[in-house]
């Protein structure tokens, strides 16, 4: 069974959408890993310096995601892209909290490359993970 899928309507609305999947097996996510902690701290410092007084929503790597949200009729001011939410914390001088090594590494990568990123426990997922458009119920 596929554990990750993208609904066809996503590509209908966003033809140039691109998704990547990385699967890590047999990881121990139960205790901090100093290299990941240092990477996250250093990446936050770098982002703070790169912002140089700009708002997160004006940060160049964020702009394509905000534009895409607008094309999908999603207000990015009300529902910002996840990477923008991370950068907004840094803009306000707040450090991201340490969660666990997998999440911390994901946050560091998201910040470093300016991309939204999610980390999921595939064994705990009852159904495949799916990227789809939101439809109010």
mmCIF file of C-alpha atoms in Angstrom:
data_model
loop_
_atom_site.group_PDB
_atom_site.id
_atom_site.type_symbol
_atom_site.label_atom_id
_atom_site.label_comp_id
_atom_site.label_asym_id
_atom_site.label_seq_id
_atom_site.Cartn_x
_atom_site.Cartn_y
_atom_site.Cartn_z
ATOM 1 C CA UNK A 1 0.000 0.000 0.000
ATOM 2 C CA UNK A 2 1.238 3.507 -0.831
ATOM 3 C CA UNK A 3 1.810 5.499 2.334
ATOM 4 C CA UNK A 4 1.941 8.924 0.638
ATOM 5 C CA UNK A 5 -0.213 10.297 -2.112
ATOM 6 C CA UNK A 6 -1.163 13.585 -3.707
ATOM 7 C CA UNK A 7 -4.757 14.160 -4.772
ATOM 8 C CA UNK A 8 -5.022 14.857 -8.525
ATOM 9 C CA UNK A 9 -6.881 18.117 -7.843
ATOM 10 C CA UNK A 10 -3.688 19.512 -6.303
ATOM 11 C CA UNK A 11 -1.912 19.280 -9.665
ATOM 12 C CA UNK A 12 -4.982 20.669 -11.427
ATOM 13 C CA UNK A 13 -4.767 23.815 -9.289
ATOM 14 C CA UNK A 14 -0.960 23.904 -8.903
ATOM 15 C CA UNK A 15 0.524 22.261 -12.032
ATOM 16 C CA UNK A 16 4.126 22.964 -11.026
ATOM 17 C CA UNK A 17 3.756 21.558 -7.486
ATOM 18 C CA UNK A 18 6.627 19.362 -6.405
ATOM 19 C CA UNK A 19 6.745 16.987 -3.436
ATOM 20 C CA UNK A 20 9.576 14.982 -1.964
ATOM 21 C CA UNK A 21 9.418 12.102 0.477
ATOM 22 C CA UNK A 22 12.171 10.810 2.727
ATOM 23 C CA UNK A 23 11.600 7.676 4.777
ATOM 24 C CA UNK A 24 13.840 7.000 7.773
ATOM 25 C CA UNK A 25 13.714 3.591 9.406
ATOM 26 C CA UNK A 26 14.890 2.358 12.787
ATOM 27 C CA UNK A 27 15.575 5.789 14.219
ATOM 28 C CA UNK A 28 15.737 6.477 17.934
ATOM 29 C CA UNK A 29 13.698 9.622 18.419
ATOM 30 C CA UNK A 30 13.538 9.401 22.214
ATOM 31 C CA UNK A 31 16.469 11.581 23.261
ATOM 32 C CA UNK A 32 18.053 14.819 22.017
ATOM 33 C CA UNK A 33 20.849 14.649 19.458
ATOM 34 C CA UNK A 34 23.319 17.473 19.992
ATOM 35 C CA UNK A 35 24.214 17.885 16.292
ATOM 36 C CA UNK A 36 20.545 18.438 15.435
ATOM 37 C CA UNK A 37 20.082 20.871 18.326
ATOM 38 C CA UNK A 38 23.108 22.895 17.170
ATOM 39 C CA UNK A 39 21.891 22.856 13.547
ATOM 40 C CA UNK A 40 18.470 24.170 14.591
ATOM 41 C CA UNK A 41 19.995 26.911 16.774
ATOM 42 C CA UNK A 42 22.455 28.016 14.081
ATOM 43 C CA UNK A 43 19.783 28.003 11.380
ATOM 44 C CA UNK A 44 17.548 30.205 13.531
ATOM 45 C CA UNK A 45 20.400 32.678 14.034
ATOM 46 C CA UNK A 46 21.067 32.723 10.276
ATOM 47 C CA UNK A 47 17.399 33.392 9.492
ATOM 48 C CA UNK A 48 17.235 36.204 12.046
ATOM 49 C CA UNK A 49 20.251 37.848 10.380
ATOM 50 C CA UNK A 50 18.853 37.313 6.874
ATOM 51 C CA UNK A 51 15.553 38.920 7.831
ATOM 52 C CA UNK A 52 17.434 42.128 8.701
ATOM 53 C CA UNK A 53 14.281 43.795 10.025
ATOM 54 C CA UNK A 54 11.957 42.460 7.302
ATOM 55 C CA UNK A 55 8.690 40.744 8.122
ATOM 56 C CA UNK A 56 8.555 36.980 7.580
ATOM 57 C CA UNK A 57 5.897 37.435 4.895
ATOM 58 C CA UNK A 58 8.354 39.625 2.931
ATOM 59 C CA UNK A 59 11.202 37.083 3.109
ATOM 60 C CA UNK A 60 11.906 36.017 -0.518
ATOM 61 C CA UNK A 61 11.709 32.214 -0.026
ATOM 62 C CA UNK A 62 8.203 32.653 1.444
ATOM 63 C CA UNK A 63 6.719 34.654 -1.428
ATOM 64 C CA UNK A 64 5.984 31.718 -3.798
ATOM 65 C CA UNK A 65 4.035 29.904 -1.057
ATOM 66 C CA UNK A 66 2.014 33.021 -0.239
ATOM 67 C CA UNK A 67 1.227 33.481 -3.948
ATOM 68 C CA UNK A 68 0.136 29.857 -4.230
ATOM 69 C CA UNK A 69 -2.124 30.199 -1.191
ATOM 70 C CA UNK A 70 -3.730 33.266 -2.786
ATOM 71 C CA UNK A 71 -4.322 31.323 -6.031
ATOM 72 C CA UNK A 72 -6.076 28.678 -3.941
ATOM 73 C CA UNK A 73 -8.239 31.370 -2.278
ATOM 74 C CA UNK A 74 -6.489 30.791 1.050
ATOM 75 C CA UNK A 75 -5.652 33.972 2.935
ATOM 76 C CA UNK A 76 -1.935 33.609 3.794
ATOM 77 C CA UNK A 77 -2.284 36.309 6.457
ATOM 78 C CA UNK A 78 -4.853 34.201 8.281
ATOM 79 C CA UNK A 79 -3.363 30.789 7.397
ATOM 80 C CA UNK A 80 0.359 31.280 6.710
ATOM 81 C CA UNK A 81 2.502 28.574 5.136
ATOM 82 C CA UNK A 82 4.151 26.478 7.855
ATOM 83 C CA UNK A 83 7.649 27.730 7.071
ATOM 84 C CA UNK A 84 6.397 31.314 7.360
ATOM 85 C CA UNK A 85 4.970 30.531 10.787
ATOM 86 C CA UNK A 86 8.394 29.253 11.882
ATOM 87 C CA UNK A 87 10.145 32.321 10.499
ATOM 88 C CA UNK A 88 7.582 34.607 12.156
ATOM 89 C CA UNK A 89 8.599 33.226 15.546
ATOM 90 C CA UNK A 90 12.228 33.970 14.777
ATOM 91 C CA UNK A 91 11.312 37.457 13.498
ATOM 92 C CA UNK A 92 9.790 38.133 16.934
ATOM 93 C CA UNK A 93 12.973 36.978 18.663
ATOM 94 C CA UNK A 94 11.506 33.693 19.910
ATOM 95 C CA UNK A 95 13.427 30.441 19.640
ATOM 96 C CA UNK A 96 11.712 27.348 18.354
ATOM 97 C CA UNK A 97 11.230 24.832 21.137
ATOM 98 C CA UNK A 98 13.000 21.484 20.960
ATOM 99 C CA UNK A 99 10.375 18.807 20.266
ATOM 100 C CA UNK A 100 12.303 15.665 19.331
ATOM 101 C CA UNK A 101 15.170 14.961 16.914
ATOM 102 C CA UNK A 102 12.952 14.199 13.898
ATOM 103 C CA UNK A 103 10.829 17.339 14.289
ATOM 104 C CA UNK A 104 13.834 19.501 15.165
ATOM 105 C CA UNK A 105 15.699 18.303 12.076
ATOM 106 C CA UNK A 106 12.617 18.929 9.939
ATOM 107 C CA UNK A 107 12.309 22.461 11.318
ATOM 108 C CA UNK A 108 15.995 23.152 10.667
ATOM 109 C CA UNK A 109 15.701 21.944 7.063
ATOM 110 C CA UNK A 110 12.465 23.872 6.549
ATOM 111 C CA UNK A 111 14.130 27.070 7.749
ATOM 112 C CA UNK A 112 17.436 26.542 5.957
ATOM 113 C CA UNK A 113 15.836 25.931 2.560
ATOM 114 C CA UNK A 114 12.638 27.965 2.993
ATOM 115 C CA UNK A 115 10.299 25.033 2.345
ATOM 116 C CA UNK A 116 7.257 23.699 4.168
ATOM 117 C CA UNK A 117 8.071 20.301 5.608
ATOM 118 C CA UNK A 118 6.206 17.738 7.673
ATOM 119 C CA UNK A 119 7.422 14.779 9.707
ATOM 120 C CA UNK A 120 5.064 11.877 10.275
ATOM 121 C CA UNK A 121 5.242 8.494 11.989
ATOM 122 C CA UNK A 122 4.139 6.151 9.203
ATOM 123 C CA UNK A 123 3.628 3.246 11.582
ATOM 124 C CA UNK A 124 1.148 5.294 13.594
ATOM 125 C CA UNK A 125 -0.793 6.443 10.522
ATOM 126 C CA UNK A 126 -3.919 4.347 10.006
ATOM 127 C CA UNK A 127 -4.305 5.595 6.424
ATOM 128 C CA UNK A 128 -1.864 6.825 3.794
ATOM 129 C CA UNK A 129 -0.739 10.417 4.154
ATOM 130 C CA UNK A 130 -2.354 12.571 1.508
ATOM 131 C CA UNK A 131 -1.781 16.079 0.289
ATOM 132 C CA UNK A 132 -5.155 17.401 -0.764
ATOM 133 C CA UNK A 133 -7.064 20.642 -0.942
ATOM 134 C CA UNK A 134 -9.162 21.625 2.029
ATOM 135 C CA UNK A 135 -12.909 21.415 1.522
ATOM 136 C CA UNK A 136 -15.023 22.835 4.341
ATOM 137 C CA UNK A 137 -17.470 20.236 5.653
#
